[in-house]
PDB file of C-alpha atoms in Angstrom:
ATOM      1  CA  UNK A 110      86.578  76.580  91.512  1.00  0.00           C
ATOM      2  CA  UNK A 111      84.252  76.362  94.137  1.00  0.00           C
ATOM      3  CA  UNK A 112      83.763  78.709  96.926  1.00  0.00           C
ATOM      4  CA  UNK A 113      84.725  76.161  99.680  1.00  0.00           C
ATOM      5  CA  UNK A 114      87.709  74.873  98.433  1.00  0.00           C
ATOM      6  CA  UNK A 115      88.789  78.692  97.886  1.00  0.00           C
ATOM      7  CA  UNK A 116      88.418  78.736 101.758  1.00  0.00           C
ATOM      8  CA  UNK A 117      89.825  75.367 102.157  1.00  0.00           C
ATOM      9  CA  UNK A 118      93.028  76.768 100.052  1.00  0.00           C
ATOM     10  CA  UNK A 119      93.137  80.567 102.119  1.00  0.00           C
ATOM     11  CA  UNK A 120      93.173  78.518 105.597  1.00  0.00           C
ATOM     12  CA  UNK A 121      95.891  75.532 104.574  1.00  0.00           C
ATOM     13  CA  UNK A 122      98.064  78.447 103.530  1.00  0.00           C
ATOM     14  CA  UNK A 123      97.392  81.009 106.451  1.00  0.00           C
ATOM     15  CA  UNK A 124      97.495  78.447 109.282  1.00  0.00           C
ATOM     16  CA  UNK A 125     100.748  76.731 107.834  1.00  0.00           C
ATOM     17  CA  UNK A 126     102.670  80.339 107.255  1.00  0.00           C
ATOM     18  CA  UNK A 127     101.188  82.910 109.317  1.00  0.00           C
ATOM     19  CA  UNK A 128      99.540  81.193 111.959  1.00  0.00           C
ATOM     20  CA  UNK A 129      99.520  83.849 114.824  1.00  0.00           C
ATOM     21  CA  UNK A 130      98.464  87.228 113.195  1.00  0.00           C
ATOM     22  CA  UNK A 131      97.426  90.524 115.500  1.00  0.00           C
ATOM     23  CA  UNK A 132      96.237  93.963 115.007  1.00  0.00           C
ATOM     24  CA  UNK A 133      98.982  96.674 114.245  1.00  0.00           C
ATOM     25  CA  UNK A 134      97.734  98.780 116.550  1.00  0.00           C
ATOM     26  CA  UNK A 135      99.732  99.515 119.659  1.00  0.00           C
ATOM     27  CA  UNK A 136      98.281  99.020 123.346  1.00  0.00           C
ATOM     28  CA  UNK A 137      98.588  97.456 126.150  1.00  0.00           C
ATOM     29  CA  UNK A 138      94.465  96.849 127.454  1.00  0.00           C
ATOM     30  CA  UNK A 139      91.353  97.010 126.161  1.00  0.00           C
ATOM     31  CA  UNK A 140      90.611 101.148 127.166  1.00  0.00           C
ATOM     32  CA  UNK A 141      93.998 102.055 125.073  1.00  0.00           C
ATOM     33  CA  UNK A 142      92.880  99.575 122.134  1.00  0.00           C
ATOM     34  CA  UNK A 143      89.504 101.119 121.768  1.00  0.00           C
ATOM     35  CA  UNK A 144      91.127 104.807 121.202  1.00  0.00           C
ATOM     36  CA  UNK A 145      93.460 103.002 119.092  1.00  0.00           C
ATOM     37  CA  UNK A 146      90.773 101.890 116.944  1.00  0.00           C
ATOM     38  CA  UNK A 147      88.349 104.773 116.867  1.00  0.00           C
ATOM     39  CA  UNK A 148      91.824 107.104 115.831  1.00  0.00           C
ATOM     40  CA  UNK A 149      92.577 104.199 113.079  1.00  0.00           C
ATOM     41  CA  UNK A 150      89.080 105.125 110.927  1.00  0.00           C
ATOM     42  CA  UNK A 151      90.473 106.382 107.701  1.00  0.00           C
ATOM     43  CA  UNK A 152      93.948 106.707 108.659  1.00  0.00           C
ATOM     44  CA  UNK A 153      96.743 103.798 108.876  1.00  0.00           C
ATOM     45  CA  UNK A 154      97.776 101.655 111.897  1.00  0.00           C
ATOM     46  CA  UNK A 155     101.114 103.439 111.519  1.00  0.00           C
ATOM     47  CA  UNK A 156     100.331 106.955 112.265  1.00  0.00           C
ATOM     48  CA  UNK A 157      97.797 106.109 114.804  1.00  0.00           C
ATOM     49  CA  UNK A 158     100.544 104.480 116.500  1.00  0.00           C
ATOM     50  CA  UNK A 159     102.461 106.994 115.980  1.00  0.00           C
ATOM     51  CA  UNK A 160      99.764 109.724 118.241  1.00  0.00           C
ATOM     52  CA  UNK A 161      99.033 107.047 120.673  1.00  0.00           C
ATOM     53  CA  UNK A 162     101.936 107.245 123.319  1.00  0.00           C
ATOM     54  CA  UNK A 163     101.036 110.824 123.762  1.00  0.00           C
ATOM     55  CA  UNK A 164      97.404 110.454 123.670  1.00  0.00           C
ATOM     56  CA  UNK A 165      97.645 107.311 126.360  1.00  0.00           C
ATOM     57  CA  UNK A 166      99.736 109.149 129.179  1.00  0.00           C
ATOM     58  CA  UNK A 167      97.741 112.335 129.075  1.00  0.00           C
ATOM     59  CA  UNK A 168      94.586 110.235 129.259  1.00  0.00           C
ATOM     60  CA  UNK A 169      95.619 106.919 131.130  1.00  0.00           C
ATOM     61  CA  UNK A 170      91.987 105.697 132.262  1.00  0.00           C
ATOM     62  CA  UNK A 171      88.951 106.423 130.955  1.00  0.00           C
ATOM     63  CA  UNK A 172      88.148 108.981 134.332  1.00  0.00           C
ATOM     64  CA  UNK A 173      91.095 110.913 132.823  1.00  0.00           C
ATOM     65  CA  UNK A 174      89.387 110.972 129.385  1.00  0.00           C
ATOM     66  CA  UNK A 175      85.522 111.585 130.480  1.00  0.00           C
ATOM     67  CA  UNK A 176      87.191 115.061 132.665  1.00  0.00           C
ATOM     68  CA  UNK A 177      88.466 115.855 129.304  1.00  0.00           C
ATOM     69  CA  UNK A 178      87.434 118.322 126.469  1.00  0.00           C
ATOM     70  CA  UNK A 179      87.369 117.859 122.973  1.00  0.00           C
ATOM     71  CA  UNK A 180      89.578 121.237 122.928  1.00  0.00           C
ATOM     72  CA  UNK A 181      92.108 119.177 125.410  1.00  0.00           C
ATOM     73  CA  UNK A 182      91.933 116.024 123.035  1.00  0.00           C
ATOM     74  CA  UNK A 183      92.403 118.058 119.570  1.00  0.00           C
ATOM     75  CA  UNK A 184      96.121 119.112 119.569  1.00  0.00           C
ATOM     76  CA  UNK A 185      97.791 115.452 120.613  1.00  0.00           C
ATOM     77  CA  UNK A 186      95.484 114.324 117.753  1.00  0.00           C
ATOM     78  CA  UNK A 187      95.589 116.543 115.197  1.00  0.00           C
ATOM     79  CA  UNK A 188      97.854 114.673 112.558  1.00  0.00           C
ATOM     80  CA  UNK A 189      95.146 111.863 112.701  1.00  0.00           C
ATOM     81  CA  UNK A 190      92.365 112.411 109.969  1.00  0.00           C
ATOM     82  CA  UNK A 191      89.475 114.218 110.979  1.00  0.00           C
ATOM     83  CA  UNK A 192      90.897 115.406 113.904  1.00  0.00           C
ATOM     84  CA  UNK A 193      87.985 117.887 115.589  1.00  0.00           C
ATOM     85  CA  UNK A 194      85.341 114.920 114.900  1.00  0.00           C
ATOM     86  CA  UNK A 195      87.313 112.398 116.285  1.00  0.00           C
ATOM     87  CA  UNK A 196      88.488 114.268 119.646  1.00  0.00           C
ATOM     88  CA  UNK A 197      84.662 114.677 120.274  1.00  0.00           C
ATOM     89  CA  UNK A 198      84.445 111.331 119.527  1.00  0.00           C
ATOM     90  CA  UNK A 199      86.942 110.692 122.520  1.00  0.00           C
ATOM     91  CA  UNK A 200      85.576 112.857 124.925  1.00  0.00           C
ATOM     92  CA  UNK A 201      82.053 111.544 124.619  1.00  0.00           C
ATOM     93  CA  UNK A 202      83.161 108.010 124.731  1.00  0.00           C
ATOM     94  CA  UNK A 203      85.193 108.757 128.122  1.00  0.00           C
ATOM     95  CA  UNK A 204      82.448 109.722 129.501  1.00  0.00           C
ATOM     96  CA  UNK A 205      80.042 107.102 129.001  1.00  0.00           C
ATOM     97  CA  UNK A 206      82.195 104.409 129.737  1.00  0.00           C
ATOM     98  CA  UNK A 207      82.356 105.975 133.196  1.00  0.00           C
ATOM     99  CA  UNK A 208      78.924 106.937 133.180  1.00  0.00           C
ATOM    100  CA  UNK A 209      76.983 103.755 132.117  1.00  0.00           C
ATOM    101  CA  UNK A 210      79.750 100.887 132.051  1.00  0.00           C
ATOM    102  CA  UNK A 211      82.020 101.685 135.239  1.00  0.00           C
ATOM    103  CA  UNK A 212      84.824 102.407 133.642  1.00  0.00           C
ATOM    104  CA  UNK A 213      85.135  98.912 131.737  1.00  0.00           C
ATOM    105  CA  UNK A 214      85.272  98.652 127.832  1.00  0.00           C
ATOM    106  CA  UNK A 215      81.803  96.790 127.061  1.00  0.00           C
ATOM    107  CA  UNK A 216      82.312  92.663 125.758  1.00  0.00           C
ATOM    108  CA  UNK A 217      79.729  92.830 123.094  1.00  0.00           C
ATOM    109  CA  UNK A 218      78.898  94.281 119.941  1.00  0.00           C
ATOM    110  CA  UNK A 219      75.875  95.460 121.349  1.00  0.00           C
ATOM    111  CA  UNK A 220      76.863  97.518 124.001  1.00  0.00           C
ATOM    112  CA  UNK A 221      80.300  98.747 121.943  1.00  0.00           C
ATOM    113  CA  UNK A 222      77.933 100.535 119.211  1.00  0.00           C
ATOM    114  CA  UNK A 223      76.346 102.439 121.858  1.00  0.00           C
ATOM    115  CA  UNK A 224      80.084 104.501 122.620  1.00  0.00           C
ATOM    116  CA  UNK A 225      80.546 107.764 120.028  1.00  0.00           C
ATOM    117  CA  UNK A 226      82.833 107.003 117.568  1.00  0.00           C
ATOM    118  CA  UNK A 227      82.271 103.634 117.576  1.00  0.00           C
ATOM    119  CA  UNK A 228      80.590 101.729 115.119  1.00  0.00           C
ATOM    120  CA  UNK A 229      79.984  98.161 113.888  1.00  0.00           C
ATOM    121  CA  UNK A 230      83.613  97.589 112.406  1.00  0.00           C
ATOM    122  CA  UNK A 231      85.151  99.097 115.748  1.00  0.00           C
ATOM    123  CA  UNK A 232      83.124  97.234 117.869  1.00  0.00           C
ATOM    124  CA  UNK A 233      84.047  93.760 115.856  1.00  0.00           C
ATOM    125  CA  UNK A 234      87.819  94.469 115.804  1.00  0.00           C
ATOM    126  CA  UNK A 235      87.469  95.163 119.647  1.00  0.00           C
ATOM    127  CA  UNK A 236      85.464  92.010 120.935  1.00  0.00           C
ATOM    128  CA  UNK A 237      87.675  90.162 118.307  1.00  0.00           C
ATOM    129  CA  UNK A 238      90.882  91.286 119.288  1.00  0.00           C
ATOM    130  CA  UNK A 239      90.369  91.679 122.933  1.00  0.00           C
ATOM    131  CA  UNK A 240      88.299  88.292 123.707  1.00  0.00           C
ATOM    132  CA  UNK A 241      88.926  86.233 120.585  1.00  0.00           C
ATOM    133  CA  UNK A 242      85.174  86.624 119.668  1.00  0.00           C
ATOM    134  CA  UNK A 243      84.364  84.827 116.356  1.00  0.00           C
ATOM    135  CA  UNK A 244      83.582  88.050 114.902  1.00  0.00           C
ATOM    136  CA  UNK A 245      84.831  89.911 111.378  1.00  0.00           C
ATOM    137  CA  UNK A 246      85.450  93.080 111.126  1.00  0.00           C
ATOM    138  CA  UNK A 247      85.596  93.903 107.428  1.00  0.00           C
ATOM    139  CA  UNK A 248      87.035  97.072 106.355  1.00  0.00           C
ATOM    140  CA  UNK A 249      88.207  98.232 103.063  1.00  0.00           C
ATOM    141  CA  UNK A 250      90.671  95.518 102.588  1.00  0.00           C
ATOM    142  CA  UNK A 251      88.474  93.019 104.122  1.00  0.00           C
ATOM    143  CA  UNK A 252      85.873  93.954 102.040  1.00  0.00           C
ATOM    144  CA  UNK A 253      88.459  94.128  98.557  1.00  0.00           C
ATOM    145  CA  UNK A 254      90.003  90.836  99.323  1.00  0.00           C
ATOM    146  CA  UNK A 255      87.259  88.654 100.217  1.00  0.00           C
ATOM    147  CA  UNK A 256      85.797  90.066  96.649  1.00  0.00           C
ATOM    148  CA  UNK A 257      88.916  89.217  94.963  1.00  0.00           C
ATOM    149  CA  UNK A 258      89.518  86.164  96.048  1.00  0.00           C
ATOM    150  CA  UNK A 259      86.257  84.666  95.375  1.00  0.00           C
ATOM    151  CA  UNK A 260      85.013  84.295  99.014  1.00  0.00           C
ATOM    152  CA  UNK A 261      81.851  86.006  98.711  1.00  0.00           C
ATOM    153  CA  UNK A 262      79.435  86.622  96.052  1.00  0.00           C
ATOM    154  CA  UNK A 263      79.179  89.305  93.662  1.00  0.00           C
ATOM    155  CA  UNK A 264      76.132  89.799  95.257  1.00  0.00           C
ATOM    156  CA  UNK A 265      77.290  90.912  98.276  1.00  0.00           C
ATOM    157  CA  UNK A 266      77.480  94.537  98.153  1.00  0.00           C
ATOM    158  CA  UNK A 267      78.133  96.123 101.727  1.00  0.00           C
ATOM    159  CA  UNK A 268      80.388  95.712 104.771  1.00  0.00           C
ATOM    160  CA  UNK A 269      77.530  93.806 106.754  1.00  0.00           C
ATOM    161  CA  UNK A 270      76.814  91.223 103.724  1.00  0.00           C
ATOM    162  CA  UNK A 271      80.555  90.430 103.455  1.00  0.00           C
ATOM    163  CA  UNK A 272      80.705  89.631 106.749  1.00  0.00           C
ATOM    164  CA  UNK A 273      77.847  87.888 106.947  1.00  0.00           C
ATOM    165  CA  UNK A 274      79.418  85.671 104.284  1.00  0.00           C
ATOM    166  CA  UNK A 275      82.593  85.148 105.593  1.00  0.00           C
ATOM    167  CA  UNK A 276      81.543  84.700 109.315  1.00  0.00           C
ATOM    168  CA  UNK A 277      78.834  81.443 107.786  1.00  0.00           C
ATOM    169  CA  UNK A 278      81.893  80.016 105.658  1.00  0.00           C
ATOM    170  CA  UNK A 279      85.091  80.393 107.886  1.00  0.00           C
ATOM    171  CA  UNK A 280      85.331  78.051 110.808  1.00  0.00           C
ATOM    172  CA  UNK A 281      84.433  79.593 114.273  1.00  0.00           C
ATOM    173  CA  UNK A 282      87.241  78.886 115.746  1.00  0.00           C
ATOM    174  CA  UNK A 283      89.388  80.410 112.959  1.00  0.00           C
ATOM    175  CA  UNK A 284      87.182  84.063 112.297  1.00  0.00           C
ATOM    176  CA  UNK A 285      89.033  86.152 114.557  1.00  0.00           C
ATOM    177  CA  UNK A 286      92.717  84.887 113.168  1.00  0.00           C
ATOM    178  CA  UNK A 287      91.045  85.169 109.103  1.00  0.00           C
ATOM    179  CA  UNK A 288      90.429  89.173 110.365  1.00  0.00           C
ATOM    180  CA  UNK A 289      94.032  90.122 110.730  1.00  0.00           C
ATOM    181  CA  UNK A 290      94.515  87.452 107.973  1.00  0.00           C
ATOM    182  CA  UNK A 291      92.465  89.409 104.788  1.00  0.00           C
ATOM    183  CA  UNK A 292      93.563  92.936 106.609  1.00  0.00           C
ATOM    184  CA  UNK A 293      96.864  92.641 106.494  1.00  0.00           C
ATOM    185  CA  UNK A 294      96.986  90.719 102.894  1.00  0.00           C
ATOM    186  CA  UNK A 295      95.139  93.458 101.455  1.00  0.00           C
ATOM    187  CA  UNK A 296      97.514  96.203 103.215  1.00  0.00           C
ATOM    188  CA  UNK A 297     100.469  95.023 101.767  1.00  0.00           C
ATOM    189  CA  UNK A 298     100.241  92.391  99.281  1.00  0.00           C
ATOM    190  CA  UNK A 299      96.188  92.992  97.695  1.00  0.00           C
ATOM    191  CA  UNK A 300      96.754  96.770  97.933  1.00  0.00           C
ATOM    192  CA  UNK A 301      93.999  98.730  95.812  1.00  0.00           C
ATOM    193  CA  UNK A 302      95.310 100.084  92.717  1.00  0.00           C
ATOM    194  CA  UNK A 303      97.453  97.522  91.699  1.00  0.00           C
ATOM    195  CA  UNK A 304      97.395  94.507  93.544  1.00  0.00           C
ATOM    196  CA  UNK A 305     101.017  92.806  93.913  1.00  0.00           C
ATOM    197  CA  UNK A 306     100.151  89.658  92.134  1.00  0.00           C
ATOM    198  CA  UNK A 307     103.643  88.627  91.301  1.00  0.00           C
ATOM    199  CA  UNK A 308     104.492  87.946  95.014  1.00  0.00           C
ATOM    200  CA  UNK A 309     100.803  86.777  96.208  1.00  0.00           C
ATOM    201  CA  UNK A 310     100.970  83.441  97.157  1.00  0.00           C
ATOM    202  CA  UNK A 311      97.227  82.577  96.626  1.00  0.00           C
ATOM    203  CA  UNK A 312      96.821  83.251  92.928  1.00  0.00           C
ATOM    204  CA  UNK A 313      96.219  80.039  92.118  1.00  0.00           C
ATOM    205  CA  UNK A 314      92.758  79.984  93.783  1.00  0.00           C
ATOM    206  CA  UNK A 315      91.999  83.495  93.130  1.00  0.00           C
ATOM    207  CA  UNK A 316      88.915  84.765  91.224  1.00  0.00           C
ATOM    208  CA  UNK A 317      90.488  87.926  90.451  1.00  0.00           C
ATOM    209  CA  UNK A 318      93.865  86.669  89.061  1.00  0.00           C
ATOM    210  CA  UNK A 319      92.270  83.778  87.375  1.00  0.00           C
ATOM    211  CA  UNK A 320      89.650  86.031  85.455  1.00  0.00           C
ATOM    212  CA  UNK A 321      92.634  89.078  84.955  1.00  0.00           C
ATOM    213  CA  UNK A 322      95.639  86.685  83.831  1.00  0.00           C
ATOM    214  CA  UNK A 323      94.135  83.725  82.622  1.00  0.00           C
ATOM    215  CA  UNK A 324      97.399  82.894  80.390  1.00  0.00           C
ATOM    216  CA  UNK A 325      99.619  83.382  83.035  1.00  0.00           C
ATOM    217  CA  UNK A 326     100.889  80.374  84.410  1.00  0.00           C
ATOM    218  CA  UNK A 327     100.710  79.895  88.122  1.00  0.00           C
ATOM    219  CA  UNK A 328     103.231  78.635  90.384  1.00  0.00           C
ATOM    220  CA  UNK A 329     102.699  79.150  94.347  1.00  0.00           C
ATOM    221  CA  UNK A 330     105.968  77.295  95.202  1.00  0.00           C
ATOM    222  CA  UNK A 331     107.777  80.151  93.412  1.00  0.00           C
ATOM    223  CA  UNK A 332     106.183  82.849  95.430  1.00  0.00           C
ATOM    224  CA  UNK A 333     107.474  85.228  97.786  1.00  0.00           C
ATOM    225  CA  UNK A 334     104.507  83.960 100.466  1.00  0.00           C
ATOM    226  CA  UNK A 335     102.964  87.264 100.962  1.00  0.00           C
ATOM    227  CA  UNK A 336     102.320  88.474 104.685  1.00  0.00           C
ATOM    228  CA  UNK A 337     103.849  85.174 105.945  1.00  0.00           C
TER     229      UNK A 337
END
């Protein structure tokens, strides 16, 4: 099959049963959803959401956060994964959006890498998220679906080349929606280990399942429809 009408098939299905998808993360503006996402590195949506509430009313605006210590950060934070980096991570980045951006979280990628803590996955999910951006975040599910599915090439080897890849194939208008799309696929239906092919939906245009279960006879009307 070729790699267009792979993308052809992932967008008819996405757009027609999950039309509307959005981050995981709890917040309610842009400052809350760029702690959210710095916390979420290596540790799940849920348990980030779970430290947030906390984290958000002893630290409402980023003036509250640059006063802040990485000592003051550490204990509201500490069930997150690498707690002592990511609490200096905090701290720095309060201070420099009051320091160089007055107080505003920064609208481009450019200026996002330049915060601690952030880097280009965090800044993508962030001008995605927050201004619809056509921008694609890929992290490890990103990177494990697209791969599976037959989206990009074998080729393609790191974050930054899968994106590149998916960002020159996907509509514009459709990038930021695909995001959540592959993330949340690979979270709960694509998982790692053993991928829940019995209930995926897209196995008939799947390079992995094809290649795996090549016997198998597929049927997409008899599956469960995945994150839809």
């Amino acid at each position: 099959m070729r790699k267009q009408e792979r993308y052809k098939l992932l967008i008819e299905h996405f757009t027609q049963n999950f039309p509307d998808p959005e981050t995981e993360l709890a917040y309610s503006n842009p400052y809350e959803l760029i702690l959210a996402v710095v916390l979420s590195a290596q540790c799940t949506d849920k348990r980030v959401n779970m430290v947030t509430p906390a984290l958000f009313e002893a630290f409402p605006t980023p003036e509250h956060l640059a006063a802040a210590t990485p000592e003051e950060i550490f204990p509201i934070i500490k069930s997150i994964s690498y707690p002592n980096n990511k609490a200096k991570h905090l701290a720095g980045l309060g201070r420099m959006l009051v320091e160089q951006f007055n107080s505003e979280v920064p609208s481009t990628v450019e200026e996002l890498v330049k915060l601690p803590g952030v880097g280009r996955k965090t800044a993508n999910v962030i001008v995605s998220v927050i201004w619809n951006q056509p921008a694609m975040a890929v992290d490890t599910h990103v990177f494990r679906v697209s791969k599976r599915l037959g989206l990009v090439s074998k080729t393609a080897k790191t974050p930054l080349e899968v994106e590149k890849e998916l960002v020159a194939n996907l509509p514009q208008e459709l990038i930021a929606k695909a995001h959540h799309w592959l993330i949340l696929h690979g979270r709960y239906i694509c998982i790692a280990r053993r991928p829940k092919c019995e209930e995926c939906p897209l196995t008939h245009f799947c390079a992995f399942f094809q290649k795996h279960y090549p016997n198998i006879p597929d049927d997409p009307e008899n599956k469960v429809g995945g994150i839809a």
